[in-house]
Coordinates of C-alpha atoms and ligand atoms in Angstrom, one line a residue:
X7 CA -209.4 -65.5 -97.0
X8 CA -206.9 -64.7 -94.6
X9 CA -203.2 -66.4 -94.8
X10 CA -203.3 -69.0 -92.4
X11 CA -200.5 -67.7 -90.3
X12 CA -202.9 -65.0 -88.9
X13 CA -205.9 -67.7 -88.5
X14 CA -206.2 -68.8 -85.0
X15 CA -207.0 -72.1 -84.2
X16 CA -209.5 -70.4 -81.2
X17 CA -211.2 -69.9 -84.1
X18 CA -215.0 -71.8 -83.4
X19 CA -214.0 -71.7 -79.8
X20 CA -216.6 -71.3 -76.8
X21 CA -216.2 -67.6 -75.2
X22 CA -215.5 -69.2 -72.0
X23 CA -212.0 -70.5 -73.5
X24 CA -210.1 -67.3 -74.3
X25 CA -208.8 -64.3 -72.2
X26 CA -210.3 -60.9 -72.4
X27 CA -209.2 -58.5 -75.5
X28 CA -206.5 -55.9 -74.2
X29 CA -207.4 -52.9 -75.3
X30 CA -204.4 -49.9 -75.1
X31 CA -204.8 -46.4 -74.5
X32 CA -204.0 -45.9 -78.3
X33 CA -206.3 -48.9 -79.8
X34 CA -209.2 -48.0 -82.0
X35 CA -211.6 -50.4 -81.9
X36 CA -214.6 -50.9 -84.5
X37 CA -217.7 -53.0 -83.4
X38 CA -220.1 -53.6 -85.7
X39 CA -223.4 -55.3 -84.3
X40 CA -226.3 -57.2 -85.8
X41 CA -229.7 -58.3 -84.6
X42 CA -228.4 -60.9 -82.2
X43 CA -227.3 -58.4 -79.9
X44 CA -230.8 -57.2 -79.6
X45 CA -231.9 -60.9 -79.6
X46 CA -231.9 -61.2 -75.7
X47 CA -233.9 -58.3 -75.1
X48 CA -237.1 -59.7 -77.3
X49 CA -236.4 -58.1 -80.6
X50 CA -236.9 -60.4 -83.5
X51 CA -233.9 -62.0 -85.8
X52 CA -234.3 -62.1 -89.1
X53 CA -232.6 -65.1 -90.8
X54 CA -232.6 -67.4 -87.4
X55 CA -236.0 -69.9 -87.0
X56 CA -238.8 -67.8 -86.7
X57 CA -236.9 -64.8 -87.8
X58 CA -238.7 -62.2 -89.9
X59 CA -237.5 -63.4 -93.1
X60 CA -239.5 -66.3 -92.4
X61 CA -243.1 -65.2 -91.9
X62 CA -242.6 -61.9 -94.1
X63 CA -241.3 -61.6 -97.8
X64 CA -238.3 -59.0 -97.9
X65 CA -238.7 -57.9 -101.2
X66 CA -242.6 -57.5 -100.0
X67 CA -242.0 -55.5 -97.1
X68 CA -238.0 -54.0 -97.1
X69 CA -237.5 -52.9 -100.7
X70 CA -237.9 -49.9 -103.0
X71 CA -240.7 -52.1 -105.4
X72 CA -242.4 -53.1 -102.3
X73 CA -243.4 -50.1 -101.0
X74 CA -244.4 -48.9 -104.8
X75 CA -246.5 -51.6 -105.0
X76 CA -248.2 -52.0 -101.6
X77 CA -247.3 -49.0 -99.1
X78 CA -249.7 -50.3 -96.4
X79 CA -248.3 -53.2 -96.1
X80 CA -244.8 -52.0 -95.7
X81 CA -246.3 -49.4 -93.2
X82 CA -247.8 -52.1 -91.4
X83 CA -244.6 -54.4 -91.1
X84 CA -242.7 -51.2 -89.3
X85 CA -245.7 -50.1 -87.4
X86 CA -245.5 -53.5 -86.1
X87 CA -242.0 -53.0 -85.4
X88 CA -242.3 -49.9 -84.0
X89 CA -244.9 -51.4 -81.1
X90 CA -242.6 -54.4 -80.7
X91 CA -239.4 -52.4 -79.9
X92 CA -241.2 -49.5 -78.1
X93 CA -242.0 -52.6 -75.2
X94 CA -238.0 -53.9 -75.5
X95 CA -235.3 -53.1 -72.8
X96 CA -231.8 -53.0 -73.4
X97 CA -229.6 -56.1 -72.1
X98 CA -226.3 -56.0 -70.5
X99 CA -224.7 -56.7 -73.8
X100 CA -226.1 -53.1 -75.3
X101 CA -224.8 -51.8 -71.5
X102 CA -221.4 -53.2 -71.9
X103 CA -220.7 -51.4 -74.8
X104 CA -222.4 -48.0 -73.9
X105 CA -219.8 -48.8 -70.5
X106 CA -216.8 -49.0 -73.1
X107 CA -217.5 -45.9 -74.6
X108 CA -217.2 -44.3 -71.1
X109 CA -214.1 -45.4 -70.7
X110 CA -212.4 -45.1 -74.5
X111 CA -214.4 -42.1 -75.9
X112 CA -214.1 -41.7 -79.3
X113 CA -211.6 -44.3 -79.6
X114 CA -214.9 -46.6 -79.9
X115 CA -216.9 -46.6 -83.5
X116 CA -220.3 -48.2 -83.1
X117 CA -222.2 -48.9 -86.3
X118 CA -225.3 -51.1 -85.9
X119 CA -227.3 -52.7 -88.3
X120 CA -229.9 -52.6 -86.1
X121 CA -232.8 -49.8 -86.0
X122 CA -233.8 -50.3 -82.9
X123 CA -232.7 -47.7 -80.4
X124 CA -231.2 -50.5 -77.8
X125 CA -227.5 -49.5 -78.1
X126 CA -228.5 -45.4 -76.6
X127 CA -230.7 -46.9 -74.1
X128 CA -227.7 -48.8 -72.9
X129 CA -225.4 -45.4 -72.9
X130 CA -224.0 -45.5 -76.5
X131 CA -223.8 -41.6 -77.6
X132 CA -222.3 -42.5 -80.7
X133 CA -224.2 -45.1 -82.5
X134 CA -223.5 -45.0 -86.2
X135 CA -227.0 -46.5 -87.5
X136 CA -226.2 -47.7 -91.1
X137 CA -229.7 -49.5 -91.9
X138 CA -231.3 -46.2 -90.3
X139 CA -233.8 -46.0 -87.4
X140 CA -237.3 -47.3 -86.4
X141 CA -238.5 -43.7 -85.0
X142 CA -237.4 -41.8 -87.9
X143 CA -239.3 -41.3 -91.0
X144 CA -238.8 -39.6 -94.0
X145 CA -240.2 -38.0 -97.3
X146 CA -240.3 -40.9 -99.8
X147 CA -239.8 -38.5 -102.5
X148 CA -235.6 -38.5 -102.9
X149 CA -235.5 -34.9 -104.2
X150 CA -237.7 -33.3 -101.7
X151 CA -235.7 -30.3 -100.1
X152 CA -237.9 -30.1 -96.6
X153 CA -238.7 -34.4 -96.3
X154 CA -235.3 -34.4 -93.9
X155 CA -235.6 -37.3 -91.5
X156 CA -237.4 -36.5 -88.8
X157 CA -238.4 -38.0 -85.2
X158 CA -241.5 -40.4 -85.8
X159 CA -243.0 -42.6 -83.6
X160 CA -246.3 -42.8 -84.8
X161 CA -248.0 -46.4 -86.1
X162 CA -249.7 -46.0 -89.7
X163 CA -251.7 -49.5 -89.7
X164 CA -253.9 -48.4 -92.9
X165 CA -253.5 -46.7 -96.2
X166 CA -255.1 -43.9 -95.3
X167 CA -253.5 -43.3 -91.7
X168 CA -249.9 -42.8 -94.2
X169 CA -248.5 -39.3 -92.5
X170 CA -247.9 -37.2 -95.3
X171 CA -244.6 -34.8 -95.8
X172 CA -245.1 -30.6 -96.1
X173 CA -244.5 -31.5 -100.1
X174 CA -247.7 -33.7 -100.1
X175 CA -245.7 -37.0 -100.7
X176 CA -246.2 -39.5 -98.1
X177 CA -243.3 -40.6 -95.6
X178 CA -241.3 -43.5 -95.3
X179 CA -239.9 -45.5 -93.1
X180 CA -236.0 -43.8 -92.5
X181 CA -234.7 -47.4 -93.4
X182 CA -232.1 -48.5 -95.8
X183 CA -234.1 -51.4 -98.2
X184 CA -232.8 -53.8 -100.1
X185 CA -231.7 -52.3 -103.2
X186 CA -230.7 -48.9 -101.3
X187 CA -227.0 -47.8 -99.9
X188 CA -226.9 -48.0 -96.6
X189 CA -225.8 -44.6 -94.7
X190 CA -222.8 -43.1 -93.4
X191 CA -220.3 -45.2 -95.7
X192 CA -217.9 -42.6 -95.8
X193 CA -217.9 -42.5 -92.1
X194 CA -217.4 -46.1 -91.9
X195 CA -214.5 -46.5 -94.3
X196 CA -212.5 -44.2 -92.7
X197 CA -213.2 -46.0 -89.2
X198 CA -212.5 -49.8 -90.4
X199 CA -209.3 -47.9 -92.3
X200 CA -207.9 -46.7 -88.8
X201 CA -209.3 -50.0 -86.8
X202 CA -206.8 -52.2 -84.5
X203 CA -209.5 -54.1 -83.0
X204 CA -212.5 -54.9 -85.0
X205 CA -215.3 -57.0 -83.6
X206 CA -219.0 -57.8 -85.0
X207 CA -221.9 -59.2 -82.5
X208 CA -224.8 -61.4 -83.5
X209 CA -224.5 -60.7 -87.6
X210 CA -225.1 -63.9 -89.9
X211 CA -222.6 -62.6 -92.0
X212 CA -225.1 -62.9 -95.1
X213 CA -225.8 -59.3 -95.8
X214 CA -223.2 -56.6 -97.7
X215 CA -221.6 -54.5 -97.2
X216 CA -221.2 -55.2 -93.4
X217 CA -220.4 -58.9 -93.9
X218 CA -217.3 -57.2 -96.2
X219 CA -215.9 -55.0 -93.5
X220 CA -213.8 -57.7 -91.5
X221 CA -212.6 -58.5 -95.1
X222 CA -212.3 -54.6 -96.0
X223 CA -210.3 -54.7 -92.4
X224 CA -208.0 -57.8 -93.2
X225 CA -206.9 -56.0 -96.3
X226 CA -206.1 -52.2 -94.7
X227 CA -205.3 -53.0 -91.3
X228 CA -203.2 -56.7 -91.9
X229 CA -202.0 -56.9 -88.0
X230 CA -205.8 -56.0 -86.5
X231 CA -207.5 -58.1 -84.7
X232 CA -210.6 -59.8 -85.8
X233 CA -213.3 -61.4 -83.3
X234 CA -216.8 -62.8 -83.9
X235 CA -219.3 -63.1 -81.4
X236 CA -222.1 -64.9 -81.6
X237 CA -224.0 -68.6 -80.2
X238 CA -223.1 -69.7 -84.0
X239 CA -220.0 -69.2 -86.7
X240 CA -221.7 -66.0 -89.1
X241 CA -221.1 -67.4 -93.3
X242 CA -218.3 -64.8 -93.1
X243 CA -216.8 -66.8 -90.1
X244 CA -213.0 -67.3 -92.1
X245 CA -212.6 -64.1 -92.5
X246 CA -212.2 -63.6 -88.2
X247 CA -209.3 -64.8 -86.4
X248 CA -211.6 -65.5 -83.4
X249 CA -215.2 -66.6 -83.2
X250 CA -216.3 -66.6 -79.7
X251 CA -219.4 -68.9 -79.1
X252 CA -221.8 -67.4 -76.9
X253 CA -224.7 -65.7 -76.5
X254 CA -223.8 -61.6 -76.6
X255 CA -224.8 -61.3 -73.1
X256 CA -222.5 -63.8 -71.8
X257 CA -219.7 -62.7 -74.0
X258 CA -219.5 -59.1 -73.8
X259 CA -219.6 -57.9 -70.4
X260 CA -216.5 -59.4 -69.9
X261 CA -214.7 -59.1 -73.2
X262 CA -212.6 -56.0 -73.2
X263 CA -209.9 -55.0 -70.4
X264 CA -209.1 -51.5 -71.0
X265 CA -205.4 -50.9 -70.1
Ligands
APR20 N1 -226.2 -63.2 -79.1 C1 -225.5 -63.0 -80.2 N2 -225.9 -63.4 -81.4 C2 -227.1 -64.0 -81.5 C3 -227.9 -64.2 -80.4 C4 -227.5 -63.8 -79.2 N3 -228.2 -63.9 -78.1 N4 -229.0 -64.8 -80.9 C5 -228.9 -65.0 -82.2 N5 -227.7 -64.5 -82.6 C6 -227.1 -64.4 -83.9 C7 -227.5 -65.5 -84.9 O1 -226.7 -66.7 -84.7 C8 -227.4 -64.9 -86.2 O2 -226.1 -65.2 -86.7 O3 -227.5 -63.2 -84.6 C9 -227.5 -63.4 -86.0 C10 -228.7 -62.8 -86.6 O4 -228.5 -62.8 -88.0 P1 -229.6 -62.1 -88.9 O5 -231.0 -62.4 -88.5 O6 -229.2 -62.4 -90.3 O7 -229.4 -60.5 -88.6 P2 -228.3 -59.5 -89.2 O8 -227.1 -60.2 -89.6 O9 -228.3 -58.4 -88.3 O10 -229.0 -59.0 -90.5 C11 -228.4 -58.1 -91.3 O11 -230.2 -58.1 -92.9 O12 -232.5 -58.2 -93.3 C12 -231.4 -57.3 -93.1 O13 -231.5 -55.0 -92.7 C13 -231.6 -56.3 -92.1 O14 -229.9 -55.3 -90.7 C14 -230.4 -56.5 -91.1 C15 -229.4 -57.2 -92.0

């Protein structure tokens, strides 16, 4: 928990209440974004009602034991997926962020826990995916040397429809599961490290290690600034000096003003 000093009673407050975020020439800002940001462009939640949590079983369909016990289902779950997001259009939320990276460059670190491909449709280079991607697949066997991730589109509705890797194993879905470390951890240490701004968009809050990194950031970096957005406070919603209520469309395009 933060010391209430640094709390700010905006915390809970609706977007439409507080000024835009000054960013400076020399601010690094990390934004981490959930599903809700995909939300308003048709993708599927997964906690919120009818979320995919609540017509599918996790462990069943997003975990290392699920595929070993039933690979066509999991197969089907992503193909499924995969059809869904191939229809989806970015929103302006995706396009206000690929429209800050214009102007900040590599002063912006984007990690999503999304796998759809929203944010790079919306003009985000340098999306840091750390649940993976949709359209990427890979060997399922670890220690395979040539079952790299690779480019995959394909839908695999049936056992038998499984693509199979040059080793003979069959290929996975290139998604971090339950159970598994998500990718690029390195990466994103370094970047909540060196963070003056950090903001996450449309996460619950329920799922580690992102829900740590605002706390992971209130440790390191004691005078950056923490926001939330989102229609509702995420579980991790103490930990953020602001939580902006609203949905990500309404709240981003006019969140930032680059100095
Ligand atoms: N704008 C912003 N946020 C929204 C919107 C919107 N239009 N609509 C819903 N939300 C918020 C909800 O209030 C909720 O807090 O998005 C959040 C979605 O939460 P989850 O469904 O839990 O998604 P997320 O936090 O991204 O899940 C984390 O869990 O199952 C795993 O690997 C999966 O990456 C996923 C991880």
């Amino acid at each position: 928990m933060k010391v209430e000093t640094k709390r700010n009673p905006a915390r809970g407050a609706n977007y439409t209440e507080l000024a835009p975020v000054e960013i400076s020439a020399s601010s690094r800002v990390f934004i981490l974004t959930g599903a809700g940001i995909s939300a308003e462009s048709g993708i599927a939640t997964f906690r919120d009602k009818n979320g995919l949590w609540e017509m599918h079983a996790v462990e069943d369909v997003a975990s290392p034991q699920g595929w070993r016990k039933d690979a066509e289902l999991v197969w089907k779950f992503y193909s499924e997926r995969r059809a869904q997001a191939e229809t989806c259009k970015p929103n302006v939320a995706h396009i206000a962020l690929g429209e800050l990276e214009k102007k900040i460059g590599d002063k912006l670190f984007l990690c999503t826990q999304n796998v759809d491909g929203l944010h790079e449709l919306g003009g985000s280079k340098r999306v840091v995916h750390m649940h993976g991607e949709l359209f990427k697949s890979r060997c399922e066997d670890a220690k395979c040397k040539v079952g790299i991730s690779r480019e995959d589109h394909a839908l695999y509705p049936t056992l038998a429809s499984i693509a199979k890797c040059e080793c003979g194993s069959r290929l996975r879905p290139d998604i971090c599961w339950f159970g598994e470390i998500p990718f690029f951890m390195d990466r994103i240490s370094d970047a909540l490290d060196a963070c003056d701004l950090f903001v996450t968009v449309g996460s619950s809050g329920a799922v580690y290690p992102a829900a740590g990194f605002v706390r992971h950031v209130n440790a390191k970096r004691p005078r950056a600034k923490s926001i939330y957005v989102g229609p509702e406070e995420p579980d991790n919603a103490d930990e953020f000096d602001e939580c902006r209520l609203g949905k990500a469309s309404a709240v981003l395009p006019g969140l930032f003003r680059v100095l």
